[in-house]
Amino acid sequence: MKLLKSLFLTMMFSMFLICSLTGQMNIDINASIRSFTAEQSSDPAIVEIFQDVDRYRLFDFNLDLFYLNARNIGETLSLTFFDDRQYTAEISKAEVNDAGRSVITAKILESDFGYAIITISEDAITISAKVQELDEFFFASTKNGQAYLGQAKLSEMAKDELPCGVTEEQHCLHHHELHGEGLYNHNPNAPVIIDLLYVYTPAAELWALNDWRVTDIHHLIDIALASSNLVVTNSETGITFNIVHRHLTDYIEDDTGEDLVRITDPFDGYMDEAHVLRDIYGADMIVFIPEVSFTGGVAWLLWSFDGFDPDYYAVSLSRVQQSSWTYTIIHEIGHNMGAHHHRDQNFQEGPNWNLGGYSAGWRGYVQDIMRTTVMSYDSGQNYLDGINAYNIPYFSSPLINLHGTLIGDENLADNSRLLRETKAATAGYRNRPETINFDLSAELLTGSSSISVNNPAIYKLRVRNVGNSEAFGYTVNLMEVNHFMPVVTINGPSLFVGEYVDIDLRWTPTQTEQTYVWGHISWDIDENHHNNNTNGIHVTIHPPGVLLSESFDGEMSYIEIGWDGMINSYSGIFANSGVDSSKALSMVVWEYSEWQYANTPEIGPIDTESMLSFSYRIINYTTDWYAPVTPHTLSEGDVVNIEVAFADISLPYLTIHQIDRFNHVTSPNFATINLPLSTFLGEYVNIVFSVKRATGTWFFVLDDVLVTNKETITLNPPRNLSLSVGSGQVALNWDAPESGGATLSGYKVFRGTTIENMTQIHSITSNLSPNMSWVNESDFIEGESYYYGVKASYSAPIIGDSDFSNIENSGPVSDDDETILPTITALEGNFPNPFNPETAIRFSVVTDSIVQIDIYNVRGQRIKRLIDGYFDRGFHTVVWKGTDENENPATSGVYFYRMTAGDYAEVKRMVLMK
C-alpha cells in the first residue's frame, strides 16, 4: 500500500494541490474493489481480525491527506465509506503531535455528535468515525501491509464495554499552594496545557496490532488523545492535553485493581521507570493502558479542594480494548480531576464526596434520544428506568445548549465548571523541563530474570534521543551489582532527535548467584545524567539444568529424557547448548527405597568409537528455586546407576557406571562423566539413569547428555562443482553434500594459482540451499589461471570441514571474455549489512524476467518499491539509498526486502544503522 506521495508528481503539481485544498476534497476509495464479507475473504488472518465487523473492504487513502495542516481548518472532507454511506466532515483541528504524526479532527455535518479522527504517520493512516444517530462506527486501518475500511454498530461494540472503577480512599494529602497562589486565586478561564505520559504493556501493544479498529498502539493513542481534546474543547474547559512521552513497560498485567496500585507506587519494583520518565519529561498525569478484563478503567478520585497528591490523583488505568473508540481515557482523567458519575446510577453513583455538589455527569434527552455526557454510564442497566443511551463528547455543563436542551445543572451536574477550577492545579503537578542539546535516555531494559551459567542471555536496552541535537559517540552498558566495570559494553548507533533504538546486550554469566542488572549509557557530552540508567532486573543465575523438578510421590516413575532434535538415528544432544533450559532434568529423591528411572531415546548402531558423556550434580532438596544451590553428600545406600537397556527387551539392563558415596564428586559445579560404549558394538540401546536413596532428600540433576558415533558420521564434501568465466568474473555453482549424519553449517570457497596454494577467500554461513552459487569478481591478475574448490563446514556432533569438492580451473581470466550467465534465479543478499546510508542488493535471473524488489518495515508495511521492470538473464545489482517512496530518509532499524520474478519469491533481512 502506497501511503507517501508518488515520485511522478512534479513540484508544480504539488504546489497546485496545496493551493487548491479549499472547499471539498475526497478521501479516494478505489471503486473497482468491491465490498466483501469476512466469509468471502481468502486470507484467514484477515477473516479472524474482522470477524466482528458488519462489512469491510480494501481501501486506498487519498495522498492529499498528507498536505492537511492548520490552514485547512474550516474546510470540508468527503467521507465516502461505502456506496450507501457517504458523509461530509468539517475540519476543526489539525496538528502534529509528539510522535511527529498529523492528527485531524473533523465534525461530521450530517450528525449532531459525529466526529472523524484521522491520524497520519510516515507509513500508515488510521480513520475512526462515529455517526451516533445511525448507530454507525467506521474505521480504516492497515493490516498485513494493506489498508481496510470497515463498518460496525456502536451498540454491538458497547456490549464489550466495561464500566469503570473509582478508588475512593482518602490518601495522605500534600497541603500546599500552587506556585505560591491558592487554588481559588487562579483564573478558571485561562487556558492551560496538561502534559500526559502514556504507558502501555506488551499485551496492549500486541492487542492493538491485531485489532480491526487501529493499525497499532500509537495510532490508538493518537485517537484517544484527539477524542480527549475534542471533549474538553466542546465543554469549554480551556484545557488542552499534550503527550510528552510514550513508554512501553515490560509489566505483565495482574488483571485486578492491583495494576493501578502498582503503577501509582514509585518504589515497589513495578513500572517504577514510569515515575522517572514522568519527572524527565515533566508529565502532569500518567495514563496507563493495559489489556485487562476486570474494568473499563479505574482512577484515583480527587476529593478535596484544599490539597492534592500528584502521585495518586494524576494516575489512571484505561482498558486497551475500548480506548480507541470510547471516551474511557478522558472519563478516567475526569475522575483524576474530581469529576463524578451520574447521581442516579445504580453503580458508583456520584458525587459521594464533597468536591463540589455540582460535580456529577448528566443524562437526558436531546431531540428525543437519550444521551449521556462522558462521566455518566450509557447502559440502562445502571439506572432504574433501564433506558440505554449514547455518549456525547461533552462534560456536563448548564452553559451548553444542544437543540434546546441544557446538558447540565449548576447545582448538580457541572463537570465543566469543576475541571475549570482544578485544571491549574493539575497542570502544575510537574513542570516541563527545558530542552537541552545533548541528552540520551535509557528508557527500558528487558530480559529474563532466570538464566544459566555459560548460556548466553540477551538483554534489550531501549535508548532514545531526548535532546535537541543528533546523538553519536556513546556506549551502552549492562551493569551488574558489585561490579565496578560493565559486564557488557557496545557502541551505540547515531540517533536523530526523537529517534530510539533497541540494542541487544549479550551476556554469558560464569557463576551461580542472585544478582541485579541494569542498563546504562556512557556519553561524555550528555547534559542530563539523571536518565542514563534504567530500572534493574533481579536475576537468578542457575547451574545448568537446575530449572525443572519431577516428583514421584513414593511410586516408581519412568521418564524419557527430552532431546533437542535427533542429529541422526544414533546421536543427539540434550540441553545446555543453546537449548531451552526447561528441558533439563532434575529428579527429586524422596525417602523411600523404590528406584526411579530416566532414559534416552533409542540410539545406535553402536560402533567402536561410540562414547556416552553427561554432566551431573547432586544437590540438597529445596522448594525455593531462587535460593542458592548447595551440594549434597551421598550416604550409604544412596546410588545412581547408569545402565544400558537393549532393543531385545528380554535381556537384562547392564550397569556400566555407578555413582555412590565413594566416587561422587561433591561440588557446587557439574561433574562430567565419559563412558565408552564400544562393548555394545552393532547394538541399538537406551541409556538409563536410575536413582535409589536410603536417607535424606536430595536432587539428582542431569544435563548435557551426548552420545557420539564417530565411525559412522561422514563429513561429505559439496557435489558437482562447476564454474563459468566472463568479463573478469568467475561464477561457481555446486550442489549440497550427501547426508553423512552431521549438521551442515556452511561452505568455504578456496582459490589458488596451483592446487597446493589454494587459500580460503569466502565463507557462506546462512541461507543454505540444495543448489548454491557464488561469484568472484575481484583481485584477478589478467591472463592468470585459477583453481577453485569448495568445502562443507559441519557443526555437530563433530565440528569440522569436509574434503574439497571436485577442483575446477578457470583458465586464463580476461575482461574480454563473454559475460557469464547464472544457472538459477536468486536474491543473493545485500552488502554492507548493517549499512549507512546505502546498501547494494545483488540478484540473478536465469531467464529474461520482470523483477520487483520491495522494501518493508518491521510492521510489514511497504515503504518503497525499489525496482519494477524487465531484466535480461544475468547478474544484477541495485542500490537502496535508505529512503522511502518520497525520498525521505528511513529511520534506523530492521527492514526486509522481497524479490519476485515469475514464480520465484524470496525475502531477506537487513539493518539500517545510523
Coordinates of N, CA and C in Angstrom, one line a residue, residues 327-510:
Y327 N -14.9 7.0 25.2 CA -14.3 8.2 25.9 C -13.8 7.7 27.2
T328 N -13.3 6.5 27.3 CA -12.8 5.9 28.5 C -11.6 6.7 29.1
I329 N -10.7 7.0 28.3 CA -9.5 7.7 28.8 C -9.8 9.1 29.4
I330 N -10.6 9.9 28.7 CA -11.0 11.2 29.3 C -11.9 11.0 30.4
H331 N -12.7 10.0 30.5 CA -13.5 9.7 31.6 C -12.7 9.5 32.9
E332 N -11.6 8.7 32.7 CA -10.8 8.4 33.9 C -10.0 9.6 34.3
I333 N -9.5 10.4 33.3 CA -8.8 11.7 33.7 C -9.8 12.6 34.4
G334 N -11.1 12.6 34.0 CA -12.1 13.4 34.7 C -12.2 13.0 36.2
H335 N -12.1 11.7 36.5 CA -12.0 11.3 37.9 C -10.8 11.9 38.6
N336 N -9.6 11.8 37.9 CA -8.4 12.4 38.5 C -8.6 13.9 38.8
M337 N -9.4 14.5 38.1 CA -9.6 16.0 38.3 C -10.9 16.3 39.2
G338 N -11.5 15.2 39.7 CA -12.6 15.4 40.7 C -14.0 15.1 40.1
A339 N -14.2 14.8 38.8 CA -15.5 14.6 38.3 C -16.1 13.3 38.7
H340 N -17.4 13.2 38.8 CA -18.1 12.0 39.3 C -19.1 11.5 38.3
H341 N -19.6 10.3 38.6 CA -20.6 9.7 37.7 C -22.0 10.5 37.9
H342 N -23.0 9.9 37.2 CA -24.3 10.5 37.4 C -24.9 10.2 38.8
R343 N -25.7 11.1 39.4 CA -26.2 10.9 40.7 C -27.1 9.7 40.8
D344 N -27.8 9.4 39.8 CA -28.9 8.3 39.8 C -28.4 7.0 39.4
Q345 N -27.1 6.8 39.2 CA -26.6 5.5 38.8 C -26.8 4.5 39.9
N346 N -27.1 3.2 39.5 CA -27.2 2.1 40.5 C -25.8 1.7 41.0
F347 N -24.8 2.0 40.1 CA -23.4 1.5 40.4 C -22.5 2.7 40.4
Q348 N -21.8 2.9 41.6 CA -20.9 4.0 41.8 C -21.5 5.4 41.4
E349 N -22.7 5.6 41.9 CA -23.3 6.9 41.7 C -22.5 8.0 42.3
G350 N -22.7 9.2 41.9 CA -21.9 10.3 42.4 C -22.7 11.6 42.5
P351 N -22.2 12.6 43.1 CA -20.9 12.6 43.9 C -21.2 12.1 45.3
N352 N -20.3 11.3 45.8 CA -20.4 10.8 47.2 C -19.4 11.5 48.1
W353 N -18.6 12.3 47.6 CA -17.6 13.0 48.3 C -17.7 14.5 48.0
N354 N -17.3 15.3 49.0 CA -17.6 16.7 48.9 C -16.5 17.5 48.1
L355 N -16.5 17.3 46.8 CA -15.7 18.1 45.9 C -16.6 18.8 44.9
G356 N -17.5 19.7 45.5 CA -18.4 20.4 44.7 C -19.7 19.5 44.5
G357 N -20.8 19.9 45.0 CA -22.0 19.1 44.8 C -22.5 19.1 43.4
Y358 N -21.9 19.9 42.6 CA -22.3 20.0 41.2 C -21.4 19.2 40.2
S359 N -20.6 18.3 40.8 CA -19.6 17.6 40.0 C -20.0 16.3 39.3
A360 N -21.3 16.1 39.2 CA -21.8 14.8 38.6 C -21.9 15.0 37.1
G361 N -22.0 13.8 36.4 CA -22.3 13.8 35.0 C -23.8 14.1 34.7
W362 N -24.1 14.2 33.4 CA -25.5 14.5 33.1 C -26.1 13.4 32.2
R363 N -27.4 13.2 32.2 CA -28.1 12.2 31.4 C -29.5 12.7 31.1
G364 N -29.9 12.7 29.8 CA -31.2 13.2 29.4 C -31.4 13.1 27.9
Y365 N -32.6 13.6 27.5 CA -33.0 13.5 26.1 C -32.6 14.7 25.3
V366 N -32.0 14.5 24.2 CA -31.7 15.6 23.2 C -32.3 15.1 21.9
Q367 N -33.3 15.9 21.4 CA -34.0 15.5 20.2 C -34.6 14.1 20.3
D368 N -35.2 13.8 21.5 CA -35.9 12.5 21.7 C -35.0 11.3 21.8
I369 N -33.7 11.5 21.9 CA -32.8 10.4 22.0 C -32.0 10.6 23.4
M370 N -32.0 9.5 24.2 CA -31.4 9.6 25.5 C -29.8 9.7 25.2
R371 N -29.3 10.7 25.9 CA -27.8 11.0 25.8 C -27.2 11.0 27.2
T372 N -25.9 10.8 27.2 CA -25.1 11.0 28.5 C -23.9 11.7 28.2
T373 N -23.4 12.6 29.1 CA -22.1 13.1 29.0 C -21.1 12.1 29.4
V374 N -19.8 12.4 29.2 CA -18.8 11.3 29.3 C -18.6 10.7 30.7
M375 N -19.0 11.4 31.8 CA -18.9 10.9 33.1 C -20.0 10.0 33.5
S376 N -21.1 9.9 32.8 CA -22.3 9.1 33.1 C -22.3 7.9 32.3
Y377 N -22.7 6.7 32.9 CA -22.8 5.5 32.1 C -23.9 5.6 31.1
D378 N -23.7 4.9 30.0 CA -24.8 4.9 28.9 C -25.6 3.6 28.9
S379 N -25.3 2.6 29.7 CA -26.0 1.4 29.8 C -27.2 1.6 30.7
G380 N -28.4 1.2 30.2 CA -29.6 1.3 31.0 C -29.6 0.4 32.3
Q381 N -28.8 -0.6 32.3 CA -28.8 -1.5 33.4 C -28.3 -0.8 34.7
N382 N -27.7 0.4 34.5 CA -27.1 1.1 35.6 C -28.1 2.2 36.1
Y383 N -29.4 2.2 35.6 CA -30.4 3.1 36.0 C -31.7 2.4 36.3
L384 N -32.5 3.0 37.1 CA -33.8 2.3 37.4 C -34.7 2.2 36.2
D385 N -34.6 3.2 35.3 CA -35.5 3.2 34.1 C -35.1 2.2 33.1
G386 N -33.8 1.7 33.1 CA -33.4 0.7 32.2 C -33.2 1.2 30.8
I387 N -33.1 2.5 30.5 CA -33.0 3.0 29.2 C -31.6 3.2 28.8
N388 N -31.2 2.6 27.6 CA -29.9 2.8 27.1 C -29.7 4.2 26.5
A389 N -28.5 4.6 26.4 CA -28.2 6.0 25.9 C -27.0 6.0 25.0
Y390 N -26.7 7.1 24.4 CA -25.5 7.3 23.6 C -24.6 8.4 24.3
N391 N -23.3 8.1 24.5 CA -22.4 9.1 25.0 C -22.3 10.2 23.9
I392 N -22.2 11.4 24.4 CA -21.8 12.5 23.5 C -20.5 13.1 24.0
P393 N -19.7 13.7 23.1 CA -18.4 14.2 23.5 C -18.4 15.5 24.3
Y394 N -19.0 15.5 25.5 CA -19.2 16.7 26.3 C -19.0 16.2 27.8
F395 N -18.5 17.1 28.6 CA -18.7 17.1 30.1 C -20.0 17.8 30.4
S396 N -20.6 17.4 31.5 CA -21.9 18.1 31.8 C -21.6 19.6 32.0
S397 N -22.6 20.4 31.6 CA -22.4 21.9 31.7 C -23.8 22.5 31.5
P398 N -24.3 23.3 32.5 CA -25.5 24.1 32.3 C -25.4 25.2 31.3
L399 N -24.2 25.5 30.9 CA -24.0 26.6 29.9 C -24.1 26.2 28.5
I400 N -24.2 24.9 28.2 CA -24.2 24.4 26.9 C -25.6 23.9 26.5
N401 N -26.1 24.5 25.4 CA -27.5 24.2 25.0 C -27.4 23.4 23.7
L402 N -27.9 22.2 23.6 CA -27.9 21.4 22.4 C -29.4 21.1 22.0
H403 N -29.7 21.8 20.9 CA -31.1 21.7 20.4 C -32.2 21.9 21.4
G404 N -31.9 23.0 22.2 CA -32.9 23.4 23.2 C -32.8 22.7 24.6
T405 N -31.8 21.8 24.7 CA -31.6 21.1 26.0 C -30.3 21.5 26.6
L406 N -30.4 21.9 27.9 CA -29.1 22.2 28.7 C -28.6 20.8 29.2
I407 N -27.3 20.6 28.9 CA -26.7 19.3 29.3 C -26.0 19.3 30.6
G408 N -26.7 19.9 31.6 CA -26.1 20.0 32.9 C -27.0 20.8 33.9
D409 N -26.5 21.0 35.1 CA -27.3 21.7 36.1 C -26.3 22.4 37.0
E410 N -26.5 23.7 37.3 CA -25.5 24.4 38.0 C -25.3 23.9 39.5
N411 N -26.3 23.3 40.0 CA -26.2 22.8 41.4 C -25.9 21.3 41.5
L412 N -26.1 20.5 40.4 CA -26.0 19.1 40.4 C -25.0 18.5 39.4
A413 N -24.9 19.1 38.2 CA -24.2 18.4 37.1 C -23.4 19.5 36.3
D414 N -22.2 19.8 36.8 CA -21.4 20.8 36.0 C -19.9 20.3 36.1
N415 N -19.7 19.2 35.4 CA -18.3 18.8 35.3 C -17.4 19.8 34.7
S416 N -17.9 20.6 33.7 CA -17.0 21.6 33.0 C -16.5 22.6 34.0
R417 N -17.4 23.1 34.9 CA -17.0 24.1 35.9 C -16.0 23.5 36.8
L418 N -16.2 22.2 37.3 CA -15.2 21.6 38.2 C -13.8 21.5 37.5
L419 N -13.8 21.1 36.3 CA -12.5 21.0 35.6 C -11.8 22.3 35.4
R420 N -12.6 23.4 35.2 CA -12.0 24.7 35.1 C -11.4 25.1 36.4
E421 N -12.0 24.6 37.5 CA -11.5 25.0 38.9 C -10.3 24.2 39.3
T422 N -10.1 23.0 38.8 CA -9.0 22.1 39.2 C -7.9 22.1 38.1
K423 N -8.1 22.6 37.0 CA -7.1 22.4 35.9 C -5.8 23.0 36.2
A424 N -5.8 24.2 36.8 CA -4.5 24.9 37.1 C -3.6 24.0 38.0
A425 N -4.3 23.4 39.0 CA -3.5 22.6 39.9 C -3.0 21.4 39.2
T426 N -3.8 20.8 38.4 CA -3.4 19.6 37.6 C -2.2 19.9 36.7
A427 N -2.3 21.0 36.0 CA -1.3 21.5 35.1 C 0.0 21.8 35.8
G428 N -0.1 22.0 37.1 CA 1.1 22.4 37.9 C 1.7 21.2 38.6
Y429 N 1.2 20.0 38.4 CA 1.8 18.8 39.1 C 3.3 18.7 38.8
R430 N 3.6 18.9 37.5 CA 5.0 18.8 37.1 C 5.3 19.9 36.1
N431 N 6.5 20.4 36.2 CA 6.9 21.5 35.2 C 7.8 20.8 34.1
R432 N 7.4 21.1 32.9 CA 8.1 20.6 31.8 C 9.6 21.1 31.8
P433 N 10.6 20.2 31.7 CA 12.0 20.6 31.7 C 12.3 21.4 30.4
E434 N 13.3 22.2 30.6 CA 13.8 22.9 29.4 C 14.5 21.9 28.5
T435 N 14.4 22.2 27.2 CA 15.1 21.3 26.2 C 16.6 21.5 26.3
I436 N 17.3 20.4 26.3 CA 18.8 20.5 26.3 C 19.3 19.9 25.0
N437 N 20.5 20.3 24.6 CA 21.0 19.9 23.3 C 21.4 18.4 23.3
F438 N 22.1 18.0 24.3 CA 22.7 16.6 24.2 C 22.1 15.8 25.4
D439 N 21.2 14.9 25.1 CA 20.6 14.2 26.2 C 20.0 12.8 25.7
L440 N 20.6 11.7 26.2 CA 20.1 10.4 25.8 C 19.4 9.8 27.0
S441 N 18.3 9.1 26.8 CA 17.6 8.5 27.8 C 17.6 7.0 27.7
A442 N 18.0 6.3 28.8 CA 18.0 4.8 28.9 C 16.6 4.5 29.4
E443 N 15.7 4.1 28.5 CA 14.3 4.0 28.9 C 13.9 2.7 29.5
L444 N 14.4 1.6 29.0 CA 13.8 0.3 29.3 C 14.8 -0.8 29.1
L445 N 15.0 -1.7 30.1 CA 15.8 -2.9 30.0 C 14.8 -4.1 30.1
T446 N 14.9 -5.0 29.2 CA 14.1 -6.2 29.2 C 15.0 -7.4 29.1
G447 N 14.6 -8.5 29.7 CA 15.3 -9.7 29.6 C 14.8 -10.7 30.7
S448 N 15.4 -11.8 30.7 CA 14.9 -12.9 31.7 C 15.5 -12.6 33.1
S449 N 14.7 -13.0 34.1 CA 15.1 -13.0 35.4 C 15.7 -14.3 35.9
S450 N 15.7 -15.3 35.0 CA 16.2 -16.6 35.4 C 17.1 -17.1 34.2
I451 N 18.4 -17.2 34.4 CA 19.3 -17.7 33.4 C 20.3 -18.7 33.9
S452 N 21.1 -19.3 33.1 CA 22.0 -20.4 33.5 C 23.5 -20.0 33.2
V453 N 24.3 -20.6 34.0 CA 25.8 -20.4 33.8 C 26.2 -20.9 32.4
N454 N 27.1 -20.0 31.8 CA 27.7 -20.4 30.5 C 26.7 -20.4 29.3
N455 N 25.4 -20.0 29.6 CA 24.5 -19.9 28.5 C 24.2 -18.4 28.2
P456 N 24.4 -18.0 27.0 CA 24.2 -16.5 26.6 C 22.8 -16.1 26.9
A457 N 22.7 -14.9 27.5 CA 21.4 -14.3 27.8 C 21.4 -13.0 27.1
I458 N 20.3 -12.6 26.4 CA 20.2 -11.3 25.7 C 19.3 -10.4 26.5
Y459 N 19.8 -9.2 26.9 CA 19.1 -8.2 27.5 C 19.0 -7.0 26.5
K460 N 17.8 -6.5 26.3 CA 17.5 -5.5 25.3 C 17.3 -4.1 26.0
L461 N 18.1 -3.2 25.6 CA 18.1 -1.8 26.2 C 17.6 -0.8 25.1
R462 N 16.5 -0.1 25.5 CA 16.0 1.0 24.6 C 16.6 2.3 25.0
V463 N 17.2 2.9 23.9 CA 17.9 4.2 24.1 C 17.2 5.2 23.2
R464 N 16.8 6.4 23.7 CA 16.1 7.4 23.0 C 16.9 8.7 23.0
N465 N 16.9 9.5 21.9 CA 17.5 10.8 21.9 C 16.4 11.8 22.3
V466 N 16.5 12.3 23.5 CA 15.5 13.3 24.0 C 16.1 14.7 24.0
G467 N 17.3 14.8 23.4 CA 17.9 16.1 23.4 C 17.4 16.9 22.1
N468 N 18.2 17.9 21.8 CA 17.8 18.8 20.7 C 18.8 18.7 19.5
S469 N 19.7 17.7 19.6 CA 20.8 17.5 18.6 C 21.0 16.0 18.3
E470 N 21.6 15.7 17.2 CA 21.9 14.3 16.9 C 22.9 13.8 17.9
A471 N 22.6 12.5 18.3 CA 23.4 11.8 19.3 C 24.3 10.8 18.7
F472 N 25.6 10.8 19.0 CA 26.6 9.9 18.5 C 27.8 9.7 19.5
G473 N 28.6 8.7 19.2 CA 29.8 8.6 20.0 C 29.6 8.1 21.5
Y474 N 28.5 7.4 21.7 CA 28.2 7.0 23.1 C 28.3 5.5 23.2
T475 N 28.3 4.9 24.4 CA 28.3 3.5 24.6 C 27.1 3.1 25.5
V476 N 26.6 1.9 25.3 CA 25.6 1.4 26.1 C 26.1 0.2 26.9
N477 N 25.7 0.0 28.1 CA 26.4 -1.0 29.0 C 25.3 -1.7 29.8
L478 N 25.6 -3.0 30.1 CA 24.9 -3.8 31.0 C 25.7 -3.8 32.3
M479 N 25.1 -3.3 33.4 CA 25.8 -3.2 34.6 C 25.3 -4.3 35.6
E480 N 26.2 -4.8 36.4 CA 25.8 -5.8 37.4 C 26.2 -5.3 38.8
V481 N 25.4 -5.5 39.8 CA 25.7 -5.0 41.1 C 27.0 -5.7 41.6
N482 N 27.7 -4.9 42.4 CA 29.0 -5.4 42.9 C 30.1 -5.4 41.9
H483 N 29.9 -5.0 40.7 CA 30.9 -4.9 39.6 C 31.1 -3.5 39.2
F484 N 32.3 -3.0 39.4 CA 32.6 -1.6 39.0 C 32.5 -1.4 37.5
M485 N 33.0 -2.4 36.7 CA 33.0 -2.2 35.3 C 31.8 -2.9 34.7
P486 N 31.3 -2.5 33.5 CA 30.2 -3.1 32.9 C 30.5 -4.6 32.5
V487 N 29.5 -5.4 32.6 CA 29.7 -6.8 32.1 C 29.6 -6.9 30.6
V488 N 28.9 -5.9 30.0 CA 28.7 -5.9 28.5 C 28.8 -4.4 28.1
T489 N 29.6 -4.1 27.0 CA 29.7 -2.7 26.5 C 29.6 -2.8 25.0
I490 N 28.7 -1.9 24.4 CA 28.5 -1.9 23.0 C 28.4 -0.4 22.5
N491 N 29.1 -0.1 21.4 CA 28.9 1.3 20.9 C 27.5 1.5 20.3
G492 N 26.9 2.6 20.6 CA 25.6 2.9 20.2 C 25.6 3.5 18.8
P493 N 24.5 3.3 18.0 CA 24.4 4.0 16.7 C 24.0 5.4 16.9
S494 N 24.2 6.2 15.8 CA 23.8 7.6 15.8 C 22.2 7.6 15.9
L495 N 21.7 8.6 16.6 CA 20.3 8.8 16.7 C 19.9 10.3 16.4
F496 N 19.0 10.5 15.5 CA 18.4 11.8 15.3 C 17.5 12.2 16.5
V497 N 17.1 13.4 16.5 CA 16.2 13.9 17.6 C 14.9 13.1 17.6
G498 N 14.6 12.6 18.7 CA 13.3 11.8 18.9 C 13.4 10.4 18.5
E499 N 14.5 9.9 17.9 CA 14.6 8.5 17.5 C 15.0 7.7 18.7
Y500 N 14.7 6.4 18.6 CA 15.1 5.4 19.6 C 15.6 4.2 18.9
V501 N 16.4 3.4 19.6 CA 16.9 2.1 19.1 C 16.9 1.1 20.3
D502 N 16.5 -0.2 20.0 CA 16.6 -1.2 20.9 C 17.9 -2.0 20.7
I503 N 18.8 -2.1 21.6 CA 20.1 -2.6 21.5 C 20.2 -3.9 22.3
D504 N 20.7 -5.0 21.6 CA 20.9 -6.3 22.3 C 22.2 -6.3 23.0
L505 N 22.2 -6.6 24.3 CA 23.3 -6.8 25.2 C 23.4 -8.2 25.5
R506 N 24.4 -8.9 25.0 CA 24.6 -10.4 25.1 C 25.5 -10.7 26.2
W507 N 25.0 -11.3 27.3 CA 25.8 -11.6 28.5 C 25.8 -13.1 28.8
T508 N 27.0 -13.6 29.0 CA 27.2 -15.0 29.4 C 27.8 -15.1 30.8
P509 N 26.9 -15.3 31.8 CA 27.4 -15.4 33.2 C 28.3 -16.6 33.4
T510 N 29.2 -16.5 34.4 CA 30.2 -17.5 34.6 C 30.0 -18.2 36.0

